[in-house]
Short mmCIF file of C-alpha atoms in Angstrom, two decimals:
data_model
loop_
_atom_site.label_atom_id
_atom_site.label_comp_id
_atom_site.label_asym_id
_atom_site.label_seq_id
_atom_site.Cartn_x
_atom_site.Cartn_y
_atom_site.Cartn_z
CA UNK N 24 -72.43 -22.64 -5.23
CA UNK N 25 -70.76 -25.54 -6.95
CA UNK N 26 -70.57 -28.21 -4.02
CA UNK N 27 -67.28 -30.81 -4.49
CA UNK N 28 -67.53 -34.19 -2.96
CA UNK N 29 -64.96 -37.36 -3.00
CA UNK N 30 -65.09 -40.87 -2.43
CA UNK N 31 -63.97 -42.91 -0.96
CA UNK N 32 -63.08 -40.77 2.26
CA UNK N 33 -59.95 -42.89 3.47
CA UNK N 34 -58.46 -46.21 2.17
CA UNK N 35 -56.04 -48.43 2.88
CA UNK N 36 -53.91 -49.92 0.36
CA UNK N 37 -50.90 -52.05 0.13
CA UNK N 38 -47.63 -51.09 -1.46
CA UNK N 39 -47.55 -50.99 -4.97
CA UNK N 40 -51.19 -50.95 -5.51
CA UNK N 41 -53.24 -49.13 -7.68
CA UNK N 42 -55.16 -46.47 -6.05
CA UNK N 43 -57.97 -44.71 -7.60
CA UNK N 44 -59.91 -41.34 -5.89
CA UNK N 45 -62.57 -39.59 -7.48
CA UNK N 46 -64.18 -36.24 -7.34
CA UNK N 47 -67.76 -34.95 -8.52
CA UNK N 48 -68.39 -31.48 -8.95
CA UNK N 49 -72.22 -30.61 -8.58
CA UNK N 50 -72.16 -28.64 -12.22
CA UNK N 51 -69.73 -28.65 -14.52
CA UNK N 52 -66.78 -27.19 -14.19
CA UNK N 53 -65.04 -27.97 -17.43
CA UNK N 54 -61.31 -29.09 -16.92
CA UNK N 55 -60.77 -26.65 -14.27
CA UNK N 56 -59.77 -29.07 -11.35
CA UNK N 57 -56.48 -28.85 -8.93
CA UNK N 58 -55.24 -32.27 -7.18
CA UNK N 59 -52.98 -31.74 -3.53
CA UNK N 60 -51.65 -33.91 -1.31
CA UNK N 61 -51.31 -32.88 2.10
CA UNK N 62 -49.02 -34.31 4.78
CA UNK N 63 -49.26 -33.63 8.33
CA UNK N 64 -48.20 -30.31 9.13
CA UNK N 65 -47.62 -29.21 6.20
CA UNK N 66 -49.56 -27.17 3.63
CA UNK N 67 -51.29 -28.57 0.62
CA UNK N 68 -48.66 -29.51 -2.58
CA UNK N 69 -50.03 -29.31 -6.13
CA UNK N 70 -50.16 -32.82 -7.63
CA UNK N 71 -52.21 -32.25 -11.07
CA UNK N 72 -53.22 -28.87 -12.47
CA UNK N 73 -56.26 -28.29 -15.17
CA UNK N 74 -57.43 -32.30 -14.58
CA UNK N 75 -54.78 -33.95 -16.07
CA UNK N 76 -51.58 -31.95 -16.28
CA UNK N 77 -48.60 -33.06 -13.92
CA UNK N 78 -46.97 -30.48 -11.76
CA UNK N 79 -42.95 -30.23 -12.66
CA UNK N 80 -41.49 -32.17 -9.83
CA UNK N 81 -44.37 -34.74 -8.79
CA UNK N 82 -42.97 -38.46 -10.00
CA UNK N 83 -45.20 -40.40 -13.07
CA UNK N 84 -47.28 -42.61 -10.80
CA UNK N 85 -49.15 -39.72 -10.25
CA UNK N 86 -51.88 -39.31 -12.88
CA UNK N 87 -55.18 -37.18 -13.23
CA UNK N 88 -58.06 -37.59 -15.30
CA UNK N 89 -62.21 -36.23 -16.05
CA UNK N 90 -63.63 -33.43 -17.32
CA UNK N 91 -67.17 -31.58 -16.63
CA UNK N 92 -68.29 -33.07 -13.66
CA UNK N 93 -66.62 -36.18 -12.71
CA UNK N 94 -62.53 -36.34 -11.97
CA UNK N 95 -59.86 -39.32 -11.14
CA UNK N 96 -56.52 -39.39 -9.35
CA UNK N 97 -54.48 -42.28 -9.91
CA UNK N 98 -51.46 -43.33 -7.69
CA UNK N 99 -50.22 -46.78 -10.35
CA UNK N 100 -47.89 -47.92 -7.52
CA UNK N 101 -48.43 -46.74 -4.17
CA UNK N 102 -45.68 -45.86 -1.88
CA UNK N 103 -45.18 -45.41 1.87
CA UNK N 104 -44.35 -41.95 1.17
CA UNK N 105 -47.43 -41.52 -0.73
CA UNK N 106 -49.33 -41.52 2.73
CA UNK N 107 -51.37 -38.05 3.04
CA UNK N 108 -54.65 -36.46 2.52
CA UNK N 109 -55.56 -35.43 -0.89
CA UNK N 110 -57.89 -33.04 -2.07
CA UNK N 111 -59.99 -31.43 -5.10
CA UNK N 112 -60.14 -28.10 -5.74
CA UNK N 113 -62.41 -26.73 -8.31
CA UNK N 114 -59.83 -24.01 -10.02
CA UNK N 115 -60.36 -20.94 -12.58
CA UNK N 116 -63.10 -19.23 -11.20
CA UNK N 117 -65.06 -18.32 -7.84
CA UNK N 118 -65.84 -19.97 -5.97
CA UNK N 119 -62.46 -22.50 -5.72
CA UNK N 120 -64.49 -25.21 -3.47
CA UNK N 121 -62.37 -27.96 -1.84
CA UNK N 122 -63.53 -31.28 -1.48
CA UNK N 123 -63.41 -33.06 2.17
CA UNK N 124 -60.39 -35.27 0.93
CA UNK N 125 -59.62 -39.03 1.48
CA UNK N 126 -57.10 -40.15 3.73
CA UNK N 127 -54.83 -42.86 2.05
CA UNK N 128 -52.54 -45.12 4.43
CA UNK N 129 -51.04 -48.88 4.18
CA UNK N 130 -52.52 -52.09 4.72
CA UNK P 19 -37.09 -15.86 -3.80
CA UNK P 20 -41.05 -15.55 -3.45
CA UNK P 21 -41.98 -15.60 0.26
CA UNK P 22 -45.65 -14.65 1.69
CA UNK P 23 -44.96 -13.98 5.12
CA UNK P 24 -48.21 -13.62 7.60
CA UNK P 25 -48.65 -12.10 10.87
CA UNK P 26 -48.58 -13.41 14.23
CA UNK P 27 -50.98 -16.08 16.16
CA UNK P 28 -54.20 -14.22 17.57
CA UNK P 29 -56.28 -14.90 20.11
CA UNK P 30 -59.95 -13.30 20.17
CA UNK P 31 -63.20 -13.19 21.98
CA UNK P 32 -66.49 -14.53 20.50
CA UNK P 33 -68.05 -11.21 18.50
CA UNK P 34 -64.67 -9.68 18.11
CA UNK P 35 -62.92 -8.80 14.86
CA UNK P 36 -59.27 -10.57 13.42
CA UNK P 37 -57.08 -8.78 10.98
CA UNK P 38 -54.23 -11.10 9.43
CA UNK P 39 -51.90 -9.78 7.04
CA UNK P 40 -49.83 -11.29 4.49
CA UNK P 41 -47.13 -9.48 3.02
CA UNK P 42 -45.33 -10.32 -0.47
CA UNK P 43 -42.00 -10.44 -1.66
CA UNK P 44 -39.61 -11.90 -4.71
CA UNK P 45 -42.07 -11.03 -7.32
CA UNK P 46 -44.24 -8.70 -9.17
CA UNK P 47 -46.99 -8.15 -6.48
CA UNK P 48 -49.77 -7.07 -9.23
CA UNK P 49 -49.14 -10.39 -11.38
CA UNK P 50 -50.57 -13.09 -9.30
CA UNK P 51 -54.11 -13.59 -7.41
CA UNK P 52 -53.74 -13.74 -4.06
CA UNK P 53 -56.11 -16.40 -1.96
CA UNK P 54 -57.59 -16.95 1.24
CA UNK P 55 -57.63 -20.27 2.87
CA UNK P 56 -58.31 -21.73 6.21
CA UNK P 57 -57.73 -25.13 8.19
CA UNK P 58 -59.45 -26.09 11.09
CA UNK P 59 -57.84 -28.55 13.88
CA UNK P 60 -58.28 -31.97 12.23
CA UNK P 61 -60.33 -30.84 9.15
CA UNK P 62 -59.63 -29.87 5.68
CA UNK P 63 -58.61 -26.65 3.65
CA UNK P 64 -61.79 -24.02 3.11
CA UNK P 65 -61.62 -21.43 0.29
CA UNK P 66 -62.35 -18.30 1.91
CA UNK P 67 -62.02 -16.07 -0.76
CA UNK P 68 -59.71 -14.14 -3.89
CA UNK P 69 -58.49 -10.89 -3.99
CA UNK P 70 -56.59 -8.91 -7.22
CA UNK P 71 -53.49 -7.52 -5.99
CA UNK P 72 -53.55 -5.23 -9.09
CA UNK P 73 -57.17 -4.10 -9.05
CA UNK P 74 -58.09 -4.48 -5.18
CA UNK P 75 -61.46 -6.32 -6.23
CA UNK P 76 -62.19 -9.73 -4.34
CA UNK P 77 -64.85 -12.28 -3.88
CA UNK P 78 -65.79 -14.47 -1.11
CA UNK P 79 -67.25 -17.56 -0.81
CA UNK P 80 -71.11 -17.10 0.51
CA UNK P 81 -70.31 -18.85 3.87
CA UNK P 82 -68.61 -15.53 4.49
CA UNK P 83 -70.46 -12.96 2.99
CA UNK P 84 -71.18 -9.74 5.20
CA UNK P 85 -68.47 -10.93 7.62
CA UNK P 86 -65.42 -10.98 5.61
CA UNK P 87 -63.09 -8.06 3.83
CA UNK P 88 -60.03 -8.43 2.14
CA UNK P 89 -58.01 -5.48 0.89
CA UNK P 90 -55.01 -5.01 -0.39
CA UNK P 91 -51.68 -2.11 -0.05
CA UNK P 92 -49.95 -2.09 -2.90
CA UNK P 93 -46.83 0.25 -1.83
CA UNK P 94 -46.35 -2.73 1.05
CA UNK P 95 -47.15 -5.58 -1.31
CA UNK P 96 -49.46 -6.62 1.37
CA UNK P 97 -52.73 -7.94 1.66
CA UNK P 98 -55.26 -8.18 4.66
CA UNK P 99 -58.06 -10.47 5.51
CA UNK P 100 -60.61 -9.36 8.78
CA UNK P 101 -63.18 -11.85 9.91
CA UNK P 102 -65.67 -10.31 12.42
CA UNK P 103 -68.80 -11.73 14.33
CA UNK P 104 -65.98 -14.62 15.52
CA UNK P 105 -67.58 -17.56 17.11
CA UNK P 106 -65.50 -20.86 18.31
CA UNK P 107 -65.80 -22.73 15.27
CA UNK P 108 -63.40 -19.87 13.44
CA UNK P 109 -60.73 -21.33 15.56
CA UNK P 110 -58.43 -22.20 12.49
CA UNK P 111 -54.97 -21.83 10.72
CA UNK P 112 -55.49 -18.66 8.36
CA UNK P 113 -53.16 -18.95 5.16
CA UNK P 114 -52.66 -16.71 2.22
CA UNK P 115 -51.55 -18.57 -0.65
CA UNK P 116 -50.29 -17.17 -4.69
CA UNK P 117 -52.60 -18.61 -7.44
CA UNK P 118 -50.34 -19.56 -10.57
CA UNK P 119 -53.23 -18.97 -12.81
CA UNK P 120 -55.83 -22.19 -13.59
CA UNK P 121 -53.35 -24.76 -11.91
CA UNK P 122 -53.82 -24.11 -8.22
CA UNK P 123 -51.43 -22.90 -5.33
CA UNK P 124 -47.70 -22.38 -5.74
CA UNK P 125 -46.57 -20.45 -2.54
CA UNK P 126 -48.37 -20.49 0.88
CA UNK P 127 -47.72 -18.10 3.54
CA UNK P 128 -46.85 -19.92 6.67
CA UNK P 129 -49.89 -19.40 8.75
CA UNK P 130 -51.55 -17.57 11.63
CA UNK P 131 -53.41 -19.38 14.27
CA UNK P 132 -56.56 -17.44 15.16
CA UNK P 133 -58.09 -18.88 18.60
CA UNK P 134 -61.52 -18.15 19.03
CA UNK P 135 -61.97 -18.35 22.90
CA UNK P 136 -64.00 -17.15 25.99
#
């Protein structure tokens, strides 16, 4: 099975920073990568579909990048409200892996 | 408006069996892919597994082969998901969730807790 790992596991930024998470699939899996944000109590929310595409609704500092086996999420100002746990998902086909998430807070 | 609405919290003995549905409403039930995913107390999401509302075919993710089944009623738009063999660490949130197609979830149901307790 394609295995999905992401670093760094939690960070701590200040507002307005640029935050950058990245994901590595263990094969390639093409463009075929799903970006969420979860908050607490509440179920994951589609940030970027197929690597790079922004989901209708999710504001511009948002930003997704990669292709075969390496991926990037880019918050380009970071907000309080931007506080959650965000995950890869490898998409398209079986098996539709997770990765363990990082945990983004404020300094 | 598209709702997937689950049943109710369970709570099982270690070896026993759990059945959660997940029934569908607000749109065409044989259109969209239908997913299993589970959260455990603290941890993240875990694919469990697809199922094709149309075709009734699904596929699992290995940690679950042999103990899993999904199905699927298509006159009651809903689908099922039994996990047998439970041990503690199956102690999770159970969702369904609609696959748009190649760009990940768009509705979730709202959960079922399954406790797995002696």
């Amino acid at each position: 099975d394609i295995q999905m790992t992401q670093s760094p596991s939690s960070l701590s930024a200040s507002v307005g920073d640029r935050v950058t998470i990245t994901c590595r699939a263990s094969q390639g899996i093409s463009y075929y990568l799903t970006w969420y944000q979860q908050k607490p109590g509440k179920v994951p929310k589609v940030l970027i579909y197929a690597a790079s595409n922004l989901q209708s609704g999710v504001p511009s500092r948002f930003s997704g990048s990669g292709s075969g086996t390496d991926f990037t999420l880019t918050i380009s100002s970071l907000q309080p409200e931007d506080v959650a746990t965000y995950y890869c998902q490898k998409d398209h086909s079986a098996p539709f892996t997770f990765g363990p998430g990082t945990k983004v807070d404020i300094k | 408006q598209v709702q997937l609405v689950q049943s109710g919290a369970e709570v099982k003995k270690p070896g026993a069996s759990v059945k959660v549905s997940c029934k569908a409403s607000g749109y065409t039930f044989t259109s969209f892919y239908l997913h299993w995913v589970r959260q455990a107390p603290g941890q993240g999401p875990e694919w469990m597994g697809i199922i094709s509302p149309s075709g009734g075919s699904a596929t699992y993710a290995q940690k679950f082969q042999g103990r899993v089944s999904m199905t699927r009623d298509t006159p009651t738009s809903t689908v099922y998901m039994e996990l047998s063999s439970l041990r503690s660490e199956d102690t999770a949130v159970y969702y369904c969730a609609r696959d748009q197609g190649s760009s990940g979830y768009d509705y979730w149901g709202q959960g079922t807790l399954v406790t797995v307790s002696s």
